[in-house]
Amino acid sequence: MDLKEAKLILAMYRSDGQDALDPIFSEALELAKRDPDLSQWFEQMRSVDLLISEKMEEITPPTDLRDSLLTAHKVIKPAPSNWLKETWAIAAALVLSISGLLYWVYSQSQVDSLNFDSFANYSAGILEPMPGLDFQASSYQELKNYLEKGGWPTFEQLPRGLRGLASLGCKGFHWNGRRVSLICFQPHQGKPLHLFAIEQEAWQDQNIKSEPLFAQFEGWKSASWQNNGMTYLLLRDQPDTSLADFF
Amino acid sequence: MTDIDFQHLVDQFYQPLFRFGISLSRNQDDASDLVQQTFSLWAAKGHQLRDKSKVKTWLFTTLYREFIGRQRKIKRYPQEELTEAHYDEVAIESSVVKAIDSKLVLQALSELEEIYRAPISLFYLQQHSYQDIAEILEVPVGTIMSRLSRGKQKLRDAMNKVTSTKANKIISLQQKPKREGYGS
């Protein structure tokens, strides 16, 4: 493979590292490791690509688009066409209402017990010792695909500093009846980073916001934030470093 | 599909679909409309999809088909091969790198021909594997690679041009000659 061919292939390598294990890139990546000029070119290209990707992610839909989509879905539902269907619908609605009320009472008791500190402590606990991972891959995209297929929560947008880092693997587990995903990343230096995602918006003890909240507990550095009904928790067992650098 | 399932699907995909839609259609209203139509088709036909792991690809494919349908450009594009001839490196200027924002990216994307715009948008959205991109655009992976290679060069070229045009406009406004008075 010559330099021009290597550049041609490396130009298609995506900045988030999802192509790391794709064999089509392996020879060109090896060549970049050995050739300082090619390596420098590759890094510059990746940084520009990453910047463009970030700017595309900043494009936001109109504020009312989501509501219009959900409203349109409700409007286009077919209405019952005769009295029998209507009767059945009323009966079903009654049953559903009663079930809904019972479920609401049950879910309220569950929500009340959801305490973010408990979740953070539990999450830190399962990292000591490092748990067996369900699936291992150095590409974040592969891990994301694996979690999606299993119906586990996934990460819509990674913090800037995690993009492009090699990943170690992922795991899904349950906490208080909620599904939780974990992805572990290996930074260039220091101890691994552990990113958790849980489908939970309201917490009894913490008001998690979209901006990350940084904290430290029992030797762990933590950052927590929320997006689209999901809560994210980033943990690192390295108290002397700042997680803010990854955002 | 229940309201909750539908809402979950909307929450998961409406933003990346909108970004893909606006990079294709070049305006917000058309992009919103494409997203609306995509979810409307999902509500009507989504239950026919047996492999639920393909939902994301289905949604992006549907949006792309809808866009192509509206553009009345249903004809297949000629197959291209990945050759060295496609590689003609365009360096991006450092002043351009500093000026990059989402508006510039969208403007530069809009300068690209359609066959490059769709794969380049999906490349930078980083939501899909190359196989998925090939499925969405209904062309072989080799063709996707080829279009990406050339499309990236064209995008860089477009970003250089857009930035330089903006800079020239600013200079010309600053240098606009003052009207001299009769008495001077």
Coordinates of C-alpha atoms in Angstrom, one line a residue:
Chain A
M1 CA 0.0 0.0 0.0
D2 CA 1.5 3.4 -0.9
L3 CA 1.0 6.7 0.7
K4 CA -1.8 7.9 -1.6
E5 CA -3.8 4.7 -1.2
A6 CA -3.4 4.9 2.6
K7 CA -4.7 8.5 2.6
L8 CA -7.6 7.5 0.5
I9 CA -8.6 4.8 3.0
L10 CA -7.8 6.8 6.1
A11 CA -10.0 9.7 4.8
M12 CA -12.9 7.4 5.4
Y13 CA -12.0 6.6 9.0
R14 CA -14.6 8.1 11.3
S15 CA -13.5 10.3 14.1
D16 CA -15.5 8.5 16.8
G17 CA -13.4 5.4 16.5
Q18 CA -16.3 3.1 15.3
D19 CA -14.1 1.9 12.4
A20 CA -11.2 0.8 14.6
L21 CA -11.8 -2.9 14.1
D22 CA -12.9 -2.8 10.5
P23 CA -10.2 -4.7 8.6
I24 CA -10.4 -2.4 5.6
F25 CA -8.5 0.2 7.7
S26 CA -6.0 -2.0 9.4
E27 CA -3.2 -1.8 6.9
A28 CA -3.5 1.9 6.4
L29 CA -3.6 2.4 10.2
E30 CA -0.4 0.4 10.6
L31 CA 1.3 2.5 8.0
A32 CA 0.2 5.7 9.8
K33 CA 1.8 4.4 13.0
R34 CA 5.1 3.9 11.2
D35 CA 5.1 7.1 9.0
P36 CA 5.2 10.3 11.1
D37 CA 4.1 12.5 8.1
L38 CA 1.1 10.3 7.4
S39 CA 0.3 10.1 11.1
Q40 CA 0.3 13.9 11.4
W41 CA -1.9 14.2 8.3
F42 CA -4.3 11.6 9.7
E43 CA -4.6 13.4 13.1
Q44 CA -5.3 16.7 11.4
M45 CA -7.9 15.2 9.2
R46 CA -9.6 13.5 12.2
S47 CA -9.6 16.7 14.2
V48 CA -11.4 18.5 11.3
D49 CA -13.8 15.6 10.8
L50 CA -14.6 15.6 14.6
L51 CA -15.2 19.3 14.5
I52 CA -17.6 19.0 11.5
S53 CA -19.4 16.1 13.3
E54 CA -19.8 18.2 16.4
K55 CA -21.1 21.1 14.5
M56 CA -23.7 18.9 12.8
E57 CA -24.8 17.6 16.1
E58 CA -25.4 21.1 17.2
I59 CA -28.1 21.5 14.6
T60 CA -31.4 21.4 16.5
P61 CA -34.9 20.8 15.2
P62 CA -37.6 23.4 15.7
T63 CA -38.8 23.3 19.3
D64 CA -42.3 22.2 18.3
L65 CA -41.3 19.3 16.0
R66 CA -41.3 16.6 18.7
D67 CA -44.8 17.7 19.9
S68 CA -46.1 17.8 16.3
L69 CA -44.9 14.3 15.7
L70 CA -46.6 12.9 18.8
T71 CA -49.8 14.9 18.2
A72 CA -50.0 13.7 14.6
H73 CA -49.6 10.1 15.8
K74 CA -52.6 10.5 18.1
V75 CA -54.7 12.3 15.5
I76 CA -54.3 9.7 12.8
K77 CA -55.5 6.8 15.0
P78 CA -58.7 5.3 13.5
A79 CA -61.9 5.9 15.5
P80 CA -64.3 3.0 16.3
S81 CA -66.9 2.8 13.5
N82 CA -69.9 1.3 15.1
W83 CA -71.7 0.9 18.4
L84 CA -70.2 -2.5 19.2
K85 CA -66.7 -1.2 18.8
E86 CA -67.6 1.9 20.9
T87 CA -69.0 -0.3 23.7
W88 CA -65.9 -2.5 23.6
A89 CA -63.8 0.7 23.7
I90 CA -65.6 2.0 26.7
A91 CA -65.2 -1.3 28.5
A92 CA -61.6 -1.5 27.6
A93 CA -61.1 2.1 28.7
L94 CA -62.6 1.4 32.1
V95 CA -60.4 -1.7 32.6
L96 CA -57.4 0.3 31.4
S97 CA -58.3 3.2 33.7
I98 CA -58.5 0.9 36.7
S99 CA -55.3 -0.8 35.7
G100 CA -53.7 2.5 35.1
L101 CA -54.7 3.8 38.5
L102 CA -53.3 0.7 40.2
Y103 CA -50.1 0.9 38.1
W104 CA -49.8 4.6 39.0
V105 CA -50.1 3.9 42.7
Y106 CA -47.5 1.1 42.2
S107 CA -45.1 3.2 40.1
Q108 CA -45.3 6.1 42.5
S109 CA -44.1 3.9 45.3
Q110 CA -41.3 2.8 42.9
V111 CA -40.3 6.3 41.9
D112 CA -40.3 7.4 45.5
S113 CA -37.7 4.8 46.2
L114 CA -35.4 5.9 43.3
N115 CA -32.7 7.8 44.9
F116 CA -29.8 9.0 42.8
D117 CA -27.2 8.6 45.5
S118 CA -28.3 5.0 45.9
F119 CA -27.9 4.5 42.1
A120 CA -24.4 6.1 42.1
N121 CA -23.3 4.0 45.1
Y122 CA -24.7 0.8 43.5
S123 CA -23.0 1.6 40.2
A124 CA -19.7 2.3 41.9
G125 CA -20.1 -0.9 43.9
I126 CA -20.4 -3.1 40.8
L127 CA -17.1 -1.7 39.5
E128 CA -15.3 -3.2 42.6
P129 CA -14.0 -5.5 41.4
M130 CA -14.3 -4.8 37.7
P131 CA -17.4 -6.8 36.5
G132 CA -17.4 -9.3 33.7
L133 CA -18.5 -7.4 30.6
D134 CA -21.2 -8.9 28.4
F135 CA -19.5 -7.8 25.1
Q136 CA -16.0 -6.5 24.5
A137 CA -14.9 -4.4 21.5
S138 CA -12.7 -1.4 21.1
S139 CA -15.2 0.4 18.9
Y140 CA -17.9 2.3 20.6
Q141 CA -20.3 1.9 17.7
E142 CA -20.1 -1.9 18.0
L143 CA -20.9 -1.7 21.7
K144 CA -23.8 0.7 21.0
N145 CA -25.2 -1.6 18.4
Y146 CA -24.9 -4.6 20.8
L147 CA -26.8 -2.6 23.6
E148 CA -29.5 -1.5 21.1
K149 CA -30.1 -5.0 19.9
G150 CA -30.5 -6.1 23.5
G151 CA -33.0 -3.3 24.2
W152 CA -30.6 -1.7 26.7
P153 CA -30.5 2.1 27.1
T154 CA -27.9 3.7 24.8
F155 CA -26.1 7.0 24.6
E156 CA -27.5 9.5 22.2
Q157 CA -24.5 11.8 22.4
L158 CA -21.2 11.0 24.1
P159 CA -19.3 13.7 26.0
R160 CA -16.7 15.3 23.7
G161 CA -13.7 13.8 25.6
L162 CA -15.0 10.3 25.3
R163 CA -15.4 10.4 21.5
G164 CA -12.6 8.6 19.8
L165 CA -11.4 6.8 23.0
A166 CA -10.9 3.1 22.8
S167 CA -13.7 1.3 24.6
L168 CA -13.2 -1.9 26.6
G169 CA -16.6 -3.3 26.6
C170 CA -20.2 -3.0 27.8
K171 CA -22.7 -4.5 30.2
G172 CA -26.4 -4.4 30.8
F173 CA -27.9 -4.8 34.3
H174 CA -31.1 -4.0 36.3
W175 CA -31.4 -1.6 39.2
N176 CA -34.7 -1.2 41.0
G177 CA -36.6 -2.5 38.0
R178 CA -34.8 -0.1 35.6
R179 CA -32.5 -1.2 32.8
V180 CA -29.0 0.2 33.0
S181 CA -26.2 0.2 30.5
L182 CA -22.5 0.5 31.2
I183 CA -19.7 1.2 28.7
C184 CA -16.1 1.3 29.8
F185 CA -13.5 3.4 28.0
Q186 CA -9.7 3.5 28.3
P187 CA -8.3 7.0 28.1
H188 CA -4.8 7.6 26.7
Q189 CA -3.6 7.9 30.3
G190 CA -4.8 6.9 33.7
K191 CA -7.6 4.6 34.9
P192 CA -10.7 3.6 32.8
L193 CA -13.8 5.7 32.6
H194 CA -17.2 4.1 33.3
L195 CA -20.3 5.5 31.7
F196 CA -23.7 4.4 32.9
A197 CA -27.1 5.2 31.3
I198 CA -30.5 4.7 32.9
E199 CA -34.0 5.5 31.7
Q200 CA -35.0 7.7 34.6
E201 CA -35.8 11.3 34.7
A202 CA -37.1 12.1 38.2
W203 CA -35.0 11.4 41.2
Q204 CA -36.0 11.8 44.8
D205 CA -32.8 13.4 46.1
Q206 CA -31.2 15.1 43.1
N207 CA -32.3 17.5 40.4
I208 CA -30.1 16.3 37.6
K209 CA -29.9 18.8 34.7
S210 CA -28.6 18.8 31.2
E211 CA -25.3 20.4 32.3
P212 CA -23.0 17.9 34.0
L213 CA -22.9 18.0 37.8
F214 CA -19.5 17.0 39.2
A215 CA -19.0 15.3 42.5
Q216 CA -16.7 13.1 44.5
F217 CA -17.6 10.2 46.8
E218 CA -15.7 7.4 48.4
G219 CA -12.7 7.8 46.1
W220 CA -14.8 8.1 42.9
K221 CA -15.0 11.2 40.7
S222 CA -18.5 11.5 39.2
A223 CA -20.3 13.5 36.6
S224 CA -24.1 13.2 36.1
W225 CA -26.4 14.8 33.6
Q226 CA -29.7 14.2 31.8
N227 CA -30.9 14.2 28.3
N228 CA -34.2 13.2 26.7
G229 CA -35.5 11.2 29.7
M230 CA -32.2 9.5 30.3
T231 CA -29.8 10.0 33.2
Y232 CA -26.1 9.5 32.6
L233 CA -23.4 8.9 35.2
L234 CA -19.7 9.0 34.5
L235 CA -17.4 7.4 37.1
R236 CA -13.6 7.2 37.4
D237 CA -11.6 5.7 40.3
Q238 CA -9.0 8.5 40.2
P239 CA -9.7 11.3 42.6
D240 CA -6.7 13.4 41.5
T241 CA -8.1 14.1 38.0
S242 CA -11.0 16.2 36.8
L243 CA -13.9 14.8 34.8
A244 CA -14.7 18.3 33.5
D245 CA -11.9 17.8 31.0
F246 CA -14.0 15.2 29.2
F247 CA -16.9 17.7 28.5
Chain B
M1 CA -47.6 0.2 18.4
T2 CA -48.4 2.0 21.7
D3 CA -48.1 5.7 22.3
I4 CA -45.2 5.0 24.6
D5 CA -43.3 2.9 22.0
F6 CA -44.0 5.6 19.4
Q7 CA -42.8 8.4 21.8
H8 CA -39.7 6.4 22.6
L9 CA -38.9 6.0 18.9
V10 CA -39.5 9.7 18.3
D11 CA -37.3 10.7 21.2
Q12 CA -34.5 8.4 20.0
F13 CA -34.5 9.4 16.3
Y14 CA -36.2 12.6 15.5
Q15 CA -33.1 14.8 16.0
P16 CA -30.6 12.7 13.9
L17 CA -33.4 12.4 11.2
F18 CA -33.9 16.1 11.2
R19 CA -30.1 16.7 10.8
F20 CA -30.1 14.3 7.9
G21 CA -33.2 15.9 6.4
I22 CA -31.9 19.4 6.6
S23 CA -28.5 18.5 5.1
L24 CA -30.4 17.0 2.2
S25 CA -33.2 19.5 1.7
R26 CA -31.3 22.6 2.8
N27 CA -34.1 24.2 4.7
Q28 CA -35.8 23.7 8.0
D29 CA -39.4 23.5 6.9
D30 CA -38.7 20.8 4.3
A31 CA -36.6 18.9 6.9
S32 CA -39.4 19.0 9.4
D33 CA -41.8 17.8 6.8
L34 CA -39.6 14.9 5.8
V35 CA -39.3 13.8 9.5
Q36 CA -43.1 14.1 9.8
Q37 CA -43.7 12.0 6.8
T38 CA -41.1 9.4 7.9
F39 CA -42.8 8.9 11.2
S40 CA -46.2 8.9 9.6
L41 CA -45.1 6.1 7.3
W42 CA -43.7 4.3 10.3
A43 CA -47.1 4.5 12.1
A44 CA -48.8 3.0 9.1
K45 CA -46.2 0.4 8.0
G46 CA -43.7 0.0 10.8
H47 CA -45.4 -3.2 12.1
Q48 CA -44.4 -4.9 8.8
L49 CA -40.7 -4.7 9.8
R50 CA -39.8 -8.0 11.2
D51 CA -36.2 -7.3 12.2
K52 CA -36.6 -4.7 14.9
S53 CA -32.9 -4.1 15.0
K54 CA -33.3 -2.4 11.6
V55 CA -35.7 0.3 12.8
K56 CA -33.0 3.0 12.6
T57 CA -32.0 2.0 9.1
W58 CA -35.7 1.8 8.1
L59 CA -36.3 5.3 9.2
F60 CA -33.3 6.8 7.5
T61 CA -34.0 4.9 4.3
T62 CA -37.6 6.1 4.3
L63 CA -36.6 9.7 4.8
Y64 CA -34.1 9.4 2.0
R65 CA -36.6 7.8 -0.3
E66 CA -39.1 10.5 0.5
F67 CA -36.6 13.2 -0.3
I68 CA -35.6 11.5 -3.6
G69 CA -39.3 11.1 -4.5
R70 CA -39.9 14.7 -3.9
Q71 CA -37.0 15.7 -5.9
R72 CA -38.2 13.5 -8.7
K73 CA -34.8 12.1 -9.1
I74 CA -35.6 8.4 -8.9
K75 CA -33.2 7.4 -11.6
R76 CA -30.3 5.4 -10.3
Y77 CA -26.9 7.0 -10.2
P78 CA -24.1 5.4 -12.1
Q79 CA -21.9 3.0 -10.2
E80 CA -18.5 4.3 -9.4
E81 CA -15.4 2.5 -8.4
L82 CA -12.9 3.4 -5.8
T83 CA -9.9 4.6 -7.8
E84 CA -6.9 6.7 -7.2
A85 CA -8.3 9.1 -9.8
H86 CA -10.9 10.2 -7.2
Y87 CA -8.3 11.3 -4.7
D88 CA -7.3 14.8 -5.3
E89 CA -6.4 16.2 -1.9
V90 CA -7.8 19.6 -1.0
A91 CA -6.3 21.1 2.2
I92 CA -8.6 23.0 4.5
E93 CA -7.3 26.4 5.4
S94 CA -6.6 27.1 9.0
S95 CA -8.7 30.2 8.9
V96 CA -11.6 28.0 7.7
V97 CA -11.1 25.6 10.6
K98 CA -11.5 28.5 13.0
A99 CA -14.6 29.6 11.2
I100 CA -16.4 26.2 11.2
D101 CA -19.8 26.3 12.7
S102 CA -23.0 24.4 11.9
K103 CA -24.2 27.1 9.5
L104 CA -21.0 26.9 7.5
V105 CA -21.2 23.1 7.4
L106 CA -24.8 23.3 6.1
Q107 CA -23.9 25.9 3.6
A108 CA -21.0 23.9 2.3
L109 CA -23.1 20.7 2.2
S110 CA -25.7 22.6 0.1
E111 CA -23.0 23.3 -2.4
L112 CA -22.4 19.6 -3.0
E113 CA -24.2 17.6 -5.7
E114 CA -26.9 15.3 -4.3
I115 CA -24.9 12.1 -4.8
Y116 CA -22.3 13.3 -2.4
R117 CA -24.5 15.2 0.0
A118 CA -26.3 12.2 1.4
P119 CA -23.3 9.9 2.1
I120 CA -21.3 12.8 3.5
S121 CA -24.1 13.8 5.8
L122 CA -24.5 10.2 7.1
F123 CA -20.7 10.0 7.4
Y124 CA -20.5 13.0 9.7
L125 CA -23.7 12.1 11.6
Q126 CA -21.8 9.0 12.7
Q127 CA -24.9 7.1 13.4
H128 CA -24.4 4.2 11.0
S129 CA -22.0 1.5 9.9
Y130 CA -20.9 1.7 6.2
Q131 CA -23.1 -1.3 5.6
D132 CA -26.1 0.6 7.0
I133 CA -25.2 3.7 4.9
A134 CA -25.1 1.5 1.8
E135 CA -28.6 0.0 2.7
I136 CA -30.1 3.5 3.3
L137 CA -28.8 4.9 0.0
E138 CA -29.4 1.6 -1.8
V139 CA -25.9 1.4 -3.4
P140 CA -23.0 -0.9 -2.8
V141 CA -20.5 -0.2 -0.1
G142 CA -17.7 0.4 -2.7
T143 CA -19.8 3.1 -4.2
I144 CA -20.4 4.7 -0.8
M145 CA -16.6 4.7 -0.2
S146 CA -16.0 6.2 -3.6
R147 CA -18.6 9.0 -3.1
L148 CA -17.3 9.7 0.4
S149 CA -13.7 10.0 -0.8
R150 CA -14.6 12.6 -3.5
G151 CA -17.4 14.2 -1.5
K152 CA -15.1 15.0 1.4
Q153 CA -12.7 16.8 -0.9
K154 CA -15.6 18.7 -2.4
L155 CA -16.9 19.6 1.0
R156 CA -13.5 21.0 2.1
D157 CA -13.3 22.9 -1.2
A158 CA -16.8 24.3 -0.6
M159 CA -15.9 25.3 3.0
N160 CA -12.8 27.2 1.7
K161 CA -14.9 28.9 -0.9
V162 CA -17.8 29.8 1.3
T163 CA -15.5 31.3 4.0
S164 CA -13.5 33.2 1.4
T165 CA -16.7 34.7 -0.2
K166 CA -17.8 35.8 3.3
A167 CA -14.4 37.4 4.0
N168 CA -14.4 39.2 0.6
K169 CA -17.9 40.6 1.3
I170 CA -16.7 42.0 4.7
I171 CA -13.7 43.5 3.1
S172 CA -15.7 45.1 0.3
L173 CA -18.1 46.6 2.8
Q174 CA -15.3 48.0 4.8
Q175 CA -13.6 49.5 1.7
K176 CA -16.8 51.1 0.3
P177 CA -15.5 54.6 -0.9
K178 CA -16.9 57.6 0.9
R179 CA -18.7 60.2 -1.1
E180 CA -16.7 63.4 -1.3
G181 CA -18.4 66.7 -0.7
Y182 CA -18.4 69.4 -3.4
G183 CA -16.4 71.8 -1.4
S184 CA -13.3 69.6 -0.9

